[in-house]
Amino acid sequence: MMGDFPRSLLCMGGSDKIVPVDVYIPGCPPTPAATIYGFAVALGLLEQKMKAKTHDVDSTAAQVRHPTVPMDIRVMVEAEARLLAGYRQGGDIADELMVIFSHSDSRNIDENINTYLAERGDPRLTEIVRRLMAKVSASLTGCSKQASSKGMPA
C-alpha cells in the first residue's frame, strides 16, 4: 500500500498510465511556447487520425507527390516552410509551391509565384515565399550565400 491515496497520479506515475496520450508538453508548468507547440502538434495528429483510411498495403503502391520537382528541393522547401510558418501551415505552403513548381518552367516561375502571392494578398505569406525562393535559387545555383532578391517575387 502506498499511503492513503494509492491510485492518485502521484503514486501511479502519470496521466499516460490512465488515459491515452498523443502529445507530451514538457515543463512544470509548461511555457506558453511549449503549450502552443503541443496544441499545434496535437491538431496535426488529430487531423491525420480523422482522415485515416484503411487500405490493403500490398495492393497500394506508394505515390510520390510532385515527382517532377527534384527530391532535394521538395525536402528543403517543406522543411524550411514548416520552420518559418509552423508545421501545418508550412506544409500547406510547401504543397502549394510544389504545385506551382510542377506547372511552371524556368521562363514563367516568377510570374506564377507573383500571381499566387497577389491572389493571396498576405504579407506574411509573401515574406515566407520570398525566403523559400531565395533558398531554392541558392540551392539550384550552388551558392552557399543567400540568393539576391533580383528576380525574386516581391
PDB file of N, CA and C in Angstrom, residues 77-87 89-90 93 124 127-133 135:
ATOM      1  N   VAL A  77      12.282  22.704 -49.307  1.00  0.00           N
ATOM      2  CA  VAL A  77      11.166  23.662 -49.255  1.00  0.00           C
ATOM      3  C   VAL A  77      10.211  23.292 -48.126  1.00  0.00           C
ATOM      4  N   GLU A  78       9.882  22.016 -47.994  1.00  0.00           N
ATOM      5  CA  GLU A  78       8.944  21.632 -46.944  1.00  0.00           C
ATOM      6  C   GLU A  78       9.533  21.867 -45.555  1.00  0.00           C
ATOM      7  N   ALA A  79      10.787  21.506 -45.352  1.00  0.00           N
ATOM      8  CA  ALA A  79      11.409  21.706 -44.041  1.00  0.00           C
ATOM      9  C   ALA A  79      11.492  23.194 -43.693  1.00  0.00           C
ATOM     10  N   GLU A  80      11.920  23.991 -44.644  1.00  0.00           N
ATOM     11  CA  GLU A  80      12.063  25.430 -44.387  1.00  0.00           C
ATOM     12  C   GLU A  80      10.702  26.096 -44.193  1.00  0.00           C
ATOM     13  N   ALA A  81       9.704  25.696 -44.982  1.00  0.00           N
ATOM     14  CA  ALA A  81       8.360  26.273 -44.839  1.00  0.00           C
ATOM     15  C   ALA A  81       7.783  25.943 -43.470  1.00  0.00           C
ATOM     16  N   ARG A  82       7.981  24.722 -43.014  1.00  0.00           N
ATOM     17  CA  ARG A  82       7.474  24.338 -41.691  1.00  0.00           C
ATOM     18  C   ARG A  82       8.221  25.078 -40.585  1.00  0.00           C
ATOM     19  N   LEU A  83       9.488  25.348 -40.799  1.00  0.00           N
ATOM     20  CA  LEU A  83      10.259  26.119 -39.827  1.00  0.00           C
ATOM     21  C   LEU A  83       9.745  27.560 -39.753  1.00  0.00           C
ATOM     22  N   LEU A  84       9.448  28.146 -40.903  1.00  0.00           N
ATOM     23  CA  LEU A  84       9.026  29.547 -40.953  1.00  0.00           C
ATOM     24  C   LEU A  84       7.562  29.756 -40.560  1.00  0.00           C
ATOM     25  N   ALA A  85       6.684  28.815 -40.926  1.00  0.00           N
ATOM     26  CA  ALA A  85       5.251  29.050 -40.757  1.00  0.00           C
ATOM     27  C   ALA A  85       4.581  28.087 -39.785  1.00  0.00           C
ATOM     28  N   GLY A  86       5.326  27.169 -39.214  1.00  0.00           N
ATOM     29  CA  GLY A  86       4.715  26.174 -38.352  1.00  0.00           C
ATOM     30  C   GLY A  86       4.428  24.904 -39.133  1.00  0.00           C
ATOM     31  N   TYR A  87       4.185  23.842 -38.403  1.00  0.00           N
ATOM     32  CA  TYR A  87       4.088  22.528 -39.030  1.00  0.00           C
ATOM     33  C   TYR A  87       2.956  22.451 -40.045  1.00  0.00           C
ATOM     34  N   GLN A  89       0.676  24.906 -41.342  1.00  0.00           N
ATOM     35  CA  GLN A  89       0.635  25.935 -42.375  1.00  0.00           C
ATOM     36  C   GLN A  89       1.854  25.843 -43.288  1.00  0.00           C
ATOM     37  N   GLY A  90       3.009  25.504 -42.732  1.00  0.00           N
ATOM     38  CA  GLY A  90       4.203  25.342 -43.543  1.00  0.00           C
ATOM     39  C   GLY A  90       4.051  24.215 -44.547  1.00  0.00           C
ATOM     40  N   ILE A  93       1.790  25.536 -47.322  1.00  0.00           N
ATOM     41  CA  ILE A  93       2.517  26.459 -48.202  1.00  0.00           C
ATOM     42  C   ILE A  93       3.456  25.682 -49.116  1.00  0.00           C
ATOM     43  N   ARG A 124       2.632  38.130 -44.776  1.00  0.00           N
ATOM     44  CA  ARG A 124       3.430  37.092 -44.101  1.00  0.00           C
ATOM     45  C   ARG A 124       3.752  35.964 -45.083  1.00  0.00           C
ATOM     46  N   GLU A 127       6.475  37.081 -47.470  1.00  0.00           N
ATOM     47  CA  GLU A 127       7.817  37.022 -46.890  1.00  0.00           C
ATOM     48  C   GLU A 127       8.319  35.578 -46.825  1.00  0.00           C
ATOM     49  N   ILE A 128       7.461  34.667 -46.432  1.00  0.00           N
ATOM     50  CA  ILE A 128       7.849  33.252 -46.352  1.00  0.00           C
ATOM     51  C   ILE A 128       8.230  32.728 -47.729  1.00  0.00           C
ATOM     52  N   VAL A 129       7.413  33.030 -48.740  1.00  0.00           N
ATOM     53  CA  VAL A 129       7.686  32.549 -50.094  1.00  0.00           C
ATOM     54  C   VAL A 129       8.962  33.187 -50.639  1.00  0.00           C
ATOM     55  N   ARG A 130       9.186  34.454 -50.346  1.00  0.00           N
ATOM     56  CA  ARG A 130      10.427  35.101 -50.798  1.00  0.00           C
ATOM     57  C   ARG A 130      11.651  34.400 -50.206  1.00  0.00           C
ATOM     58  N   ARG A 131      11.587  34.072 -48.930  1.00  0.00           N
ATOM     59  CA  ARG A 131      12.706  33.369 -48.296  1.00  0.00           C
ATOM     60  C   ARG A 131      12.886  31.974 -48.893  1.00  0.00           C
ATOM     61  N   LEU A 132      11.775  31.293 -49.124  1.00  0.00           N
ATOM     62  CA  LEU A 132      11.857  29.958 -49.716  1.00  0.00           C
ATOM     63  C   LEU A 132      12.451  30.013 -51.117  1.00  0.00           C
ATOM     64  N   MET A 133      12.022  30.973 -51.901  1.00  0.00           N
ATOM     65  CA  MET A 133      12.524  31.091 -53.269  1.00  0.00           C
ATOM     66  C   MET A 133      14.003  31.468 -53.271  1.00  0.00           C
ATOM     67  N   LYS A 135      16.157  30.478 -51.034  1.00  0.00           N
ATOM     68  CA  LYS A 135      16.849  29.221 -50.738  1.00  0.00           C
ATOM     69  C   LYS A 135      16.851  28.289 -51.936  1.00  0.00           C
TER      70      LYS A 135
END
